[in-house]
Coordinates of C-alpha atoms in Angstrom, one line a residue:
M2 CA -25.3 -29.5 16.3
T3 CA -24.5 -27.6 13.6
T4 CA -24.5 -23.8 14.1
S5 CA -24.5 -21.0 11.3
V6 CA -22.6 -18.4 11.7
L7 CA -23.7 -14.4 10.4
L8 CA -21.6 -11.2 10.6
A9 CA -22.7 -8.0 11.5
A10 CA -22.7 -5.7 8.0
C11 CA -19.3 -4.6 7.5
G12 CA -20.5 -2.0 5.1
S13 CA -20.2 -1.4 1.3
G14 CA -18.3 -2.8 -1.0
G15 CA -17.5 -4.1 -4.8
G16 CA -19.1 -2.5 -7.5
D17 CA -17.4 -1.5 -10.8
A18 CA -14.6 1.1 -10.7
G19 CA -15.5 1.8 -14.2
S20 CA -18.0 3.6 -15.9
G21 CA -18.1 2.8 -19.2
T22 CA -20.3 -0.5 -20.4
G23 CA -19.2 -3.4 -22.4
Q24 CA -18.8 -7.1 -21.8
P25 CA -15.6 -8.4 -19.6
R26 CA -12.2 -9.2 -21.4
S27 CA -9.6 -11.2 -21.2
G28 CA -6.2 -10.5 -21.1
G29 CA -4.0 -7.5 -20.3
T30 CA -1.8 -5.7 -17.7
L31 CA -3.1 -3.6 -14.6
T32 CA -0.3 -1.5 -12.9
F33 CA -1.1 -0.7 -9.7
A34 CA 1.3 2.2 -7.9
V35 CA 1.5 1.3 -3.8
G36 CA 3.4 3.8 -1.4
S37 CA 5.5 0.8 0.5
D38 CA 6.4 -2.3 0.3
A39 CA 6.4 -4.5 3.8
G40 CA 9.9 -6.5 3.2
C41 CA 7.9 -9.9 2.8
V42 CA 6.1 -11.5 0.1
D43 CA 4.7 -14.4 2.6
P44 CA 0.8 -13.4 3.0
Q45 CA 1.0 -15.6 6.3
Q46 CA 3.1 -13.0 7.7
V47 CA 2.3 -9.8 6.1
A48 CA -0.1 -7.3 7.8
S49 CA 0.7 -3.7 5.7
N50 CA -2.3 -2.9 4.0
E51 CA -0.1 -2.2 0.7
T52 CA 1.4 -5.3 0.7
I53 CA -1.3 -7.4 1.2
Y54 CA -2.4 -6.2 -2.0
S55 CA -0.4 -7.9 -4.1
V56 CA 0.3 -10.9 -2.1
R57 CA -3.4 -11.5 -1.4
Q58 CA -3.9 -12.6 -4.7
I59 CA -1.1 -15.6 -4.8
V60 CA -3.0 -17.4 -2.1
D61 CA -6.8 -19.0 -1.3
S62 CA -8.6 -19.2 1.9
L63 CA -11.2 -22.3 3.1
T64 CA -14.0 -19.5 3.7
D65 CA -14.4 -16.0 2.2
Q66 CA -16.6 -13.2 4.0
D67 CA -19.6 -11.3 1.8
P68 CA -18.6 -7.3 2.2
R69 CA -22.1 -6.7 1.8
T70 CA -23.2 -8.4 4.8
G71 CA -20.2 -9.9 6.4
K72 CA -21.6 -13.4 6.1
I73 CA -18.8 -16.6 6.0
A74 CA -19.0 -18.1 1.7
P75 CA -17.8 -21.4 0.8
W76 CA -14.1 -21.1 -1.1
L77 CA -11.3 -23.9 -0.9
A78 CA -13.9 -25.5 1.5
K79 CA -17.3 -25.7 -0.3
S80 CA -18.5 -26.7 3.0
W81 CA -18.0 -27.1 7.0
D82 CA -19.5 -28.1 9.9
V83 CA -19.4 -26.0 13.4
S84 CA -20.2 -27.8 16.9
S85 CA -22.3 -25.8 18.9
D86 CA -20.4 -25.2 21.5
A87 CA -18.2 -23.5 18.8
T88 CA -14.7 -25.1 19.7
T89 CA -14.9 -27.8 16.8
F90 CA -15.1 -26.8 13.2
T91 CA -14.6 -29.3 10.4
F92 CA -14.1 -28.1 6.7
H93 CA -15.2 -30.2 3.3
L94 CA -12.8 -29.1 0.9
R95 CA -13.6 -28.8 -3.0
P96 CA -11.9 -32.0 -4.9
G97 CA -9.4 -31.1 -7.7
V98 CA -7.4 -28.2 -6.4
T99 CA -3.5 -27.9 -7.2
F100 CA -1.1 -25.1 -6.4
S101 CA 1.1 -24.2 -8.4
D102 CA 3.9 -26.3 -8.3
G103 CA 1.0 -29.0 -9.5
S104 CA 0.8 -30.3 -5.8
K105 CA -2.6 -31.2 -4.9
L106 CA -4.8 -29.4 -1.9
T107 CA -5.0 -32.5 0.5
A108 CA -6.6 -32.4 4.6
Q109 CA -2.8 -33.2 5.4
V110 CA -1.9 -29.6 3.7
V111 CA -4.1 -27.5 5.5
K112 CA -3.3 -29.4 9.1
D113 CA 0.5 -28.5 8.0
N114 CA -0.4 -24.9 6.9
F115 CA -1.9 -24.6 10.5
D116 CA 0.5 -26.3 12.8
A117 CA 2.9 -24.5 11.2
V118 CA 1.9 -21.2 12.1
P119 CA 3.1 -21.0 15.7
K120 CA 6.5 -20.9 14.7
L121 CA 6.1 -18.1 11.8
G122 CA 7.6 -15.7 14.8
A123 CA 8.0 -11.7 15.1
L124 CA 5.8 -11.5 11.5
G125 CA 3.4 -14.2 11.9
T126 CA 1.0 -12.3 14.6
L127 CA -2.2 -12.1 13.4
A128 CA -2.5 -15.9 12.3
E129 CA -1.3 -17.1 15.5
G130 CA -3.8 -15.1 17.1
Y131 CA -6.1 -16.7 15.2
L132 CA -5.2 -20.4 16.1
S133 CA -4.5 -19.6 19.5
G134 CA -5.7 -21.7 22.0
V135 CA -5.9 -25.1 19.1
K136 CA -5.4 -28.4 20.5
S137 CA -5.6 -30.5 17.4
T138 CA -5.9 -30.3 13.3
T139 CA -7.1 -33.6 12.3
V140 CA -6.8 -35.0 8.9
V141 CA -10.5 -37.0 9.0
D142 CA -10.0 -38.1 5.5
P143 CA -8.2 -36.9 2.7
L144 CA -11.0 -34.3 2.1
T145 CA -11.6 -33.5 5.7
V146 CA -9.6 -31.5 8.0
R147 CA -11.0 -31.1 11.8
V148 CA -9.7 -28.1 14.1
T149 CA -10.1 -28.4 17.3
F150 CA -9.7 -25.8 20.4
N151 CA -9.4 -25.9 24.1
R152 CA -12.0 -23.7 24.5
P153 CA -14.7 -22.3 22.7
N154 CA -13.5 -19.8 19.9
A155 CA -15.9 -17.6 18.0
Q156 CA -13.6 -15.6 15.7
F157 CA -12.3 -18.8 13.7
L158 CA -14.7 -18.9 11.1
Q159 CA -14.4 -15.6 10.3
A160 CA -10.1 -16.3 10.9
T161 CA -10.3 -18.7 8.0
S162 CA -11.0 -16.3 5.3
T163 CA -8.2 -13.8 5.9
H164 CA -5.0 -13.7 4.1
S165 CA -3.2 -14.5 7.3
L166 CA -4.6 -17.9 7.1
G167 CA -4.5 -18.3 3.5
I168 CA -3.0 -22.1 2.6
E169 CA -0.3 -22.7 0.8
S170 CA 2.0 -25.8 -0.5
S171 CA 3.5 -28.1 1.9
A172 CA 6.7 -26.9 0.3
S173 CA 6.2 -23.6 0.9
V174 CA 5.1 -24.3 4.2
T175 CA 8.8 -26.5 5.0
K176 CA 10.6 -23.6 4.5
T177 CA 12.1 -20.9 7.5
P178 CA 10.0 -17.9 7.9
Q179 CA 12.7 -16.1 6.2
Q180 CA 13.1 -17.8 3.4
K181 CA 9.2 -17.2 2.6
C182 CA 9.2 -13.6 2.9
S183 CA 12.3 -13.3 0.5
D184 CA 11.6 -16.2 -1.8
G185 CA 7.4 -15.9 -1.9
V186 CA 5.4 -18.9 -1.4
I187 CA 3.1 -21.3 -3.7
G188 CA -0.4 -20.8 -3.4
S189 CA -3.5 -21.9 -5.3
G190 CA -4.0 -18.8 -5.9
P191 CA -5.4 -17.0 -9.2
F192 CA -2.4 -15.4 -9.8
V193 CA 1.3 -16.5 -8.9
L194 CA 4.8 -14.4 -8.2
K195 CA 7.0 -14.4 -11.1
Q196 CA 9.3 -11.2 -10.1
Y197 CA 10.1 -9.6 -6.5
V198 CA 12.5 -6.5 -5.9
Q199 CA 12.2 -5.1 -2.5
N200 CA 10.8 -1.7 -2.5
R201 CA 10.7 -1.8 -6.0
S202 CA 8.2 -4.1 -7.6
L203 CA 6.2 -6.8 -7.4
T204 CA 5.0 -8.7 -10.5
L205 CA 2.3 -11.4 -11.0
A206 CA 1.1 -13.8 -13.3
K207 CA -2.3 -15.3 -14.6
R208 CA -2.4 -18.7 -13.2
T209 CA -3.9 -20.9 -16.1
G210 CA -6.1 -23.6 -15.1
Y211 CA -7.6 -21.9 -12.5
A212 CA -11.1 -23.5 -11.6
W213 CA -11.9 -23.1 -7.4
G214 CA -12.3 -19.6 -7.2
S215 CA -14.7 -18.0 -4.2
S216 CA -18.1 -18.9 -4.0
L217 CA -18.9 -14.7 -3.7
W218 CA -16.7 -14.0 -7.3
T219 CA -18.4 -13.8 -10.3
K220 CA -15.7 -14.7 -13.2
K221 CA -15.8 -18.7 -12.8
G222 CA -12.4 -20.4 -13.6
E223 CA -9.1 -18.0 -15.0
A224 CA -8.3 -14.3 -14.4
Y225 CA -9.4 -12.2 -16.7
L226 CA -6.0 -10.3 -16.8
D227 CA -2.7 -12.1 -17.7
K228 CA -0.5 -10.0 -15.5
L229 CA -0.3 -7.4 -12.3
V230 CA 2.3 -5.5 -11.9
F231 CA 2.7 -3.6 -8.4
K232 CA 5.0 -0.7 -8.4
V233 CA 6.3 1.0 -5.5
V234 CA 5.7 4.9 -5.5
P235 CA 6.4 6.4 -2.0
E236 CA 4.9 10.1 -3.0
A237 CA 1.6 10.6 -3.0
G238 CA 2.0 13.1 -5.9
V239 CA 3.9 11.0 -7.9
R240 CA 1.4 8.3 -7.7
A241 CA -1.4 11.0 -8.9
G242 CA 0.4 12.1 -11.6
S243 CA 1.7 9.2 -12.5
L244 CA -2.3 7.4 -12.6
Q245 CA -3.6 11.1 -14.5
S246 CA -0.8 10.6 -17.4
G247 CA -1.8 6.7 -18.0
Q248 CA 1.5 5.3 -16.7
V249 CA -0.3 3.3 -13.9
D250 CA -3.6 2.1 -13.9
A251 CA -4.9 2.5 -10.3
I252 CA -3.1 3.9 -7.1
S253 CA -2.9 3.4 -3.2
S254 CA -3.6 5.5 -0.1
V255 CA -4.9 8.6 -2.3
G256 CA -4.8 11.6 0.2
K257 CA -6.6 14.7 0.7
A258 CA -4.4 16.9 -1.8
N259 CA -4.5 15.1 -4.1
E260 CA -8.6 14.3 -4.5
A261 CA -9.2 17.5 -6.1
A262 CA -7.0 16.7 -9.6
L263 CA -7.9 13.1 -9.6
K264 CA -11.7 13.9 -9.4
G265 CA -13.3 13.6 -12.8
G266 CA -11.3 12.9 -16.1
Q267 CA -10.6 9.7 -16.4
V268 CA -10.1 8.7 -13.1
I269 CA -12.8 7.3 -10.0
L270 CA -11.5 7.6 -6.6
R271 CA -13.1 4.2 -4.4
R272 CA -13.4 5.0 -0.9
R273 CA -14.4 2.1 2.1
A274 CA -13.5 2.4 5.8
N275 CA -11.1 -0.3 6.8
P276 CA -12.9 -2.4 9.9
G277 CA -10.8 -3.4 13.0
I278 CA -8.2 -1.3 15.2
V279 CA -8.8 2.0 13.7
F280 CA -5.4 4.4 13.2
G281 CA -4.3 5.5 16.8
L282 CA -1.6 5.8 19.5
G283 CA -0.4 2.4 20.8
L284 CA 0.7 3.3 24.0
N285 CA 3.6 1.4 26.0
N286 CA 1.7 1.5 29.2
S287 CA 5.0 0.2 31.1
R288 CA 6.8 3.5 30.4
T289 CA 7.1 5.5 33.7
A290 CA 4.8 8.6 33.1
L291 CA 2.4 6.4 30.9
K292 CA 1.6 3.9 34.0
D293 CA -0.8 6.2 35.2
A294 CA -3.9 6.3 33.5
R295 CA -4.5 10.1 34.5
V296 CA -1.6 11.1 31.5
R297 CA -2.9 8.5 28.9
Q298 CA -6.1 10.1 29.7
A299 CA -5.2 13.5 29.0
I300 CA -3.2 12.2 25.6
L301 CA -6.4 11.2 25.1
Y302 CA -8.9 14.0 25.7
A303 CA -5.8 16.3 24.5
I304 CA -6.5 15.0 20.5
D305 CA -9.2 16.6 18.4
R306 CA -10.3 13.7 16.1
Q307 CA -12.5 16.0 14.0
Q308 CA -9.6 18.6 13.2
I309 CA -7.6 15.9 12.3
A310 CA -9.8 14.0 10.1
D311 CA -10.6 17.3 8.1
T312 CA -7.1 18.2 7.8
V313 CA -5.4 15.5 6.4
F314 CA -7.2 12.5 5.5
P315 CA -9.6 11.8 2.3
T316 CA -13.0 13.2 2.0
G317 CA -15.6 11.2 4.2
T318 CA -12.7 9.9 7.0
Q319 CA -14.2 9.6 10.2
P320 CA -13.0 10.5 13.5
A321 CA -12.5 7.4 16.0
T322 CA -15.6 6.8 18.2
S323 CA -14.3 3.5 19.6
V324 CA -11.6 1.7 19.1
L325 CA -13.3 -0.1 16.8
A326 CA -14.0 1.4 13.4
H327 CA -18.0 1.2 12.7
T328 CA -17.5 -1.2 10.1
T329 CA -16.4 -3.9 12.6
P330 CA -19.2 -6.1 13.4
D331 CA -20.2 -5.6 17.3
Y332 CA -18.9 -2.2 17.3
T333 CA -20.1 0.1 19.6
S334 CA -19.9 3.8 19.8
L335 CA -18.0 5.6 22.8
A336 CA -17.9 9.1 21.0
S337 CA -18.7 10.9 24.4
G338 CA -15.6 9.2 26.0
L339 CA -13.6 10.5 22.8
A340 CA -14.5 14.2 22.7
F341 CA -11.8 16.6 22.3
D342 CA -11.5 18.3 26.1
A343 CA -8.2 20.3 26.1
A344 CA -8.9 21.8 29.9
K345 CA -10.0 18.4 30.8
A346 CA -6.1 16.8 29.9
K347 CA -4.9 20.0 31.5
S348 CA -6.8 19.4 34.4
L349 CA -5.7 15.9 34.4
L350 CA -2.3 16.5 33.5
D351 CA -2.3 18.9 37.2
S352 CA -3.5 16.4 39.1
T353 CA -0.1 14.2 38.6
G354 CA 2.0 16.6 39.7
W355 CA 3.2 17.2 35.8
K356 CA 3.9 21.4 36.1
T357 CA 3.8 23.6 33.1
G358 CA 6.9 25.6 32.5
S359 CA 8.4 28.7 31.4
D360 CA 8.5 27.1 28.0
G361 CA 4.8 25.9 28.1
L362 CA 5.9 22.5 28.4
R363 CA 5.5 20.5 31.2
T364 CA 7.9 19.1 34.3
K365 CA 8.0 16.8 36.9
G366 CA 10.9 15.8 39.2
G367 CA 13.1 17.6 36.7
K368 CA 12.4 15.7 33.9
K369 CA 10.6 16.6 30.8
L370 CA 6.7 15.2 29.9
S371 CA 8.0 13.6 26.1
L372 CA 6.8 11.3 24.4
T373 CA 8.2 9.4 21.6
V374 CA 5.7 8.6 19.0
T375 CA 7.4 6.1 16.4
W376 CA 5.5 6.0 12.8
F377 CA 6.0 4.2 9.5
P378 CA 5.7 5.6 6.0
N379 CA 3.2 3.2 4.8
A380 CA 0.4 5.5 4.4
A381 CA 0.6 9.3 3.3
T382 CA -1.6 10.8 6.0
N383 CA 1.1 9.3 8.7
Q384 CA 3.4 12.0 8.7
P385 CA 1.3 15.1 8.2
A386 CA -1.4 13.5 11.3
L387 CA 1.3 13.3 13.6
E388 CA 2.6 16.7 13.2
L389 CA -0.9 18.1 14.3
V390 CA -1.0 15.4 17.4
Q391 CA 1.8 16.8 17.9
Q392 CA 0.6 20.2 17.6
Q393 CA -2.4 19.7 20.0
L394 CA -0.2 17.9 22.6
K395 CA 2.0 20.7 23.2
A396 CA -1.1 23.0 23.2
V397 CA -1.2 21.2 27.0
G398 CA 2.3 20.7 28.1
V399 CA 3.3 17.5 26.1
E400 CA 6.5 17.1 23.7
V401 CA 6.0 14.5 21.2
V402 CA 9.0 13.9 19.4
L403 CA 8.6 12.0 15.9
K404 CA 10.8 9.1 14.8
Q405 CA 10.3 7.6 11.5
L406 CA 11.5 4.3 10.9
Q407 CA 11.0 1.9 7.7
V408 CA 8.3 -0.1 7.2
T409 CA 10.2 -3.4 7.3
Q410 CA 10.9 -2.1 11.3
F411 CA 7.1 -2.6 12.4
A412 CA 6.6 -5.9 14.0
P413 CA 10.1 -5.8 15.1
T414 CA 9.7 -2.7 16.6
L415 CA 6.5 -3.9 18.6
Q416 CA 8.3 -6.9 19.1
S417 CA 11.0 -5.5 21.0
G418 CA 9.0 -3.3 23.3
D419 CA 11.3 -0.4 22.8
F420 CA 8.9 2.7 21.9
D421 CA 6.8 5.2 23.8
A422 CA 3.7 5.3 21.6
V423 CA 3.5 3.6 18.0
W424 CA 1.3 5.1 15.4
G425 CA -0.7 2.5 13.5
N426 CA -4.1 0.9 13.1
V427 CA -5.0 -3.4 12.6
T428 CA -7.4 -4.3 10.2
R429 CA -9.8 -6.8 10.8
A430 CA -13.6 -7.9 10.2
D431 CA -13.8 -9.5 13.5
P432 CA -13.7 -7.6 17.0
D433 CA -11.5 -10.7 18.1
I434 CA -8.9 -7.9 16.8
L435 CA -9.0 -6.4 20.3
R436 CA -7.9 -10.0 21.7
S437 CA -4.9 -10.0 19.3
S438 CA -3.6 -6.7 20.3
F439 CA -4.7 -6.1 23.9
S440 CA -4.7 -9.3 26.0
T441 CA -1.8 -10.4 28.2
K442 CA -2.1 -13.5 27.5
L443 CA -1.3 -13.1 23.8
A444 CA 1.7 -10.7 22.5
N445 CA 0.7 -8.0 24.3
F446 CA 2.7 -5.4 22.6
Y447 CA 1.7 -2.4 25.0
H448 CA 2.1 -4.0 28.0
L449 CA -0.6 -3.5 29.9
P450 CA -1.3 -4.9 32.9
A451 CA -3.3 -8.3 34.0
S452 CA -6.9 -6.9 34.6
S453 CA -10.8 -7.3 33.8
L454 CA -10.4 -6.4 30.4
D455 CA -8.7 -10.2 29.7
T456 CA -11.6 -11.9 30.7
S457 CA -13.8 -9.7 28.9
L458 CA -11.2 -10.7 25.8
S459 CA -11.2 -14.2 26.5
E460 CA -14.7 -14.7 26.8
Q461 CA -16.0 -13.1 23.9
A462 CA -13.7 -15.8 22.1
A463 CA -14.7 -18.5 23.8
T464 CA -18.9 -17.7 23.6
A465 CA -20.9 -19.2 20.5
D466 CA -23.8 -16.5 22.0
A467 CA -24.0 -14.2 19.2
A468 CA -25.8 -11.3 21.7
K469 CA -23.1 -12.6 24.5
R470 CA -20.2 -11.6 22.7
K471 CA -21.6 -8.8 21.7
Q472 CA -21.6 -7.5 25.2
L473 CA -18.4 -8.5 26.5
V474 CA -17.1 -6.9 23.1
D475 CA -18.8 -3.5 24.6
Q476 CA -16.9 -4.2 27.6
A477 CA -13.6 -4.6 25.9
Q478 CA -13.8 -1.3 23.9
Q479 CA -15.4 0.9 26.8
S480 CA -12.2 -0.7 29.2
I481 CA -9.9 0.2 26.6
V482 CA -11.1 3.6 26.0
Q483 CA -11.7 4.7 29.6
N484 CA -8.4 3.5 31.0
A485 CA -6.7 5.2 27.5
S486 CA -4.6 1.8 26.6
Y487 CA -4.8 2.8 23.5
V488 CA -5.5 6.4 22.1
P489 CA -7.8 5.8 19.0
V490 CA -7.9 9.0 16.3
V491 CA -9.5 8.5 13.1
E492 CA -11.0 5.6 10.9
L493 CA -8.8 4.2 8.2
E494 CA -10.2 4.8 5.1
T495 CA -9.0 2.8 2.1
Q496 CA -9.5 5.4 -1.1
L497 CA -7.8 4.2 -4.4
G498 CA -7.4 6.1 -7.4
V499 CA -8.5 3.7 -10.2
A500 CA -8.6 4.3 -14.0
T501 CA -11.7 4.4 -15.7
K502 CA -11.1 1.4 -18.2
V503 CA -10.4 -0.6 -15.1
H504 CA -13.8 -2.6 -13.6
D505 CA -14.5 -4.6 -11.2
L506 CA -11.8 -3.7 -8.8
N507 CA -13.3 -4.8 -5.6
F508 CA -12.9 -4.5 -2.0
D509 CA -13.1 -7.8 0.4
A510 CA -14.2 -7.7 3.7
S511 CA -11.4 -6.0 5.1
S512 CA -11.6 -3.2 2.6
R513 CA -8.4 -5.0 0.6
L514 CA -8.9 -6.2 -3.4
Q515 CA -9.8 -9.0 -4.6
L516 CA -8.9 -8.7 -8.2
H517 CA -9.6 -12.3 -9.8
D518 CA -13.1 -10.5 -11.5
T519 CA -10.8 -7.4 -12.2
W520 CA -11.0 -6.5 -16.3
I521 CA -9.4 -4.0 -18.2
G522 CA -11.4 -2.4 -21.4

């Protein structure tokens, strides 16, 4: 029996970035300024949005996801069959697809990719999570591949639309994860990596002869643009100035401070809320003070999310109302449980024996209640948001020390467990991102103890019943918020500045970019 999967709507996407008229035209170079570089050019290992923008263009995926409806659509797979119990997924590949090294896409190449994912290591946790529980990947015939799981896996079809499971050539698959990160990979995508200078720039060229784009794309065949240049420009104000002066055609991470200057004229601001886990404090639940749920809950209640959203983030940014953003399928509003309540925070801390000293900070047994928050400069809003968090927690007696590390240290920091709290988010247009992040059976970055949450997370991935899955995802969200295992703060609103001469610079379902249909005119 075959089942069709339709995900809940993920919000608006697509559309024309330009305001002019005229027919699309081929040629030209799009220069895009981003704020950071993850230090890796392998799509299967990259989790930072500003690097995904570029490396996504190198690889195609088996499927795509409609940003308007959440529905899964054909890409490298022209069709697929899903068993009624969601344990077996059979993909029928398009014929004639080649990688930029001339090799052909076959079922064996897909098998090679999926078989290699568990060996990616520290940077491959997203891809590994999508394939956890895989029993076998089987070549049925040269253009048919079957993936079988040892239990139902409702999230897998959507996973095949992500950049993390983008298909790479067999030659790339045989390289070490470190080699793929530094040298790049061979993909079948509409653009080819030409040059990468870490922390400076990444250059892509149009793939000639490309003819197998996503069914969601408007243009058939090759991309319009000849070249894409992504420049790393850490300062938000410098990015904005470069866009205003025409030195670049688009910029990432437009902050509130630069909105007014960019509005009007030859620039359009485009925004979309990222689905997945919201920006927040990923608490190390194994730290002595944080083992006590009342301390974690006090931190949760002490944060004024609305103030942070209004003060720091782009117009339209919503305070977190769950651990999931509202654009995520099966999101549940838990706004009442995330209400700012400083008095409740103080009462909870009082009940745990943390007493306020003359300096306003709390101590117990001669030790100060201090939280070191590790953060990474991959968004201009991170530091000012955390400075507000610092003030708000100080008001209830909790000291916050801010510790900045480089973007390349994000994954190793989570792997090491050497942190009190980490500021970040994870984008994915499927609620199974909760299992990837919080199941004690997977990476368990936040060191949660085993609990009934594990059951909810495992069962939501194992049910093919949409209503039952929604109920289980709801239970998981409530557990995470009520226990303050993670402290949600604000939704990530991706806001780009785009020159009006740039058309069809489109968001995909994960609020990242798809540049095949983009043209300049």
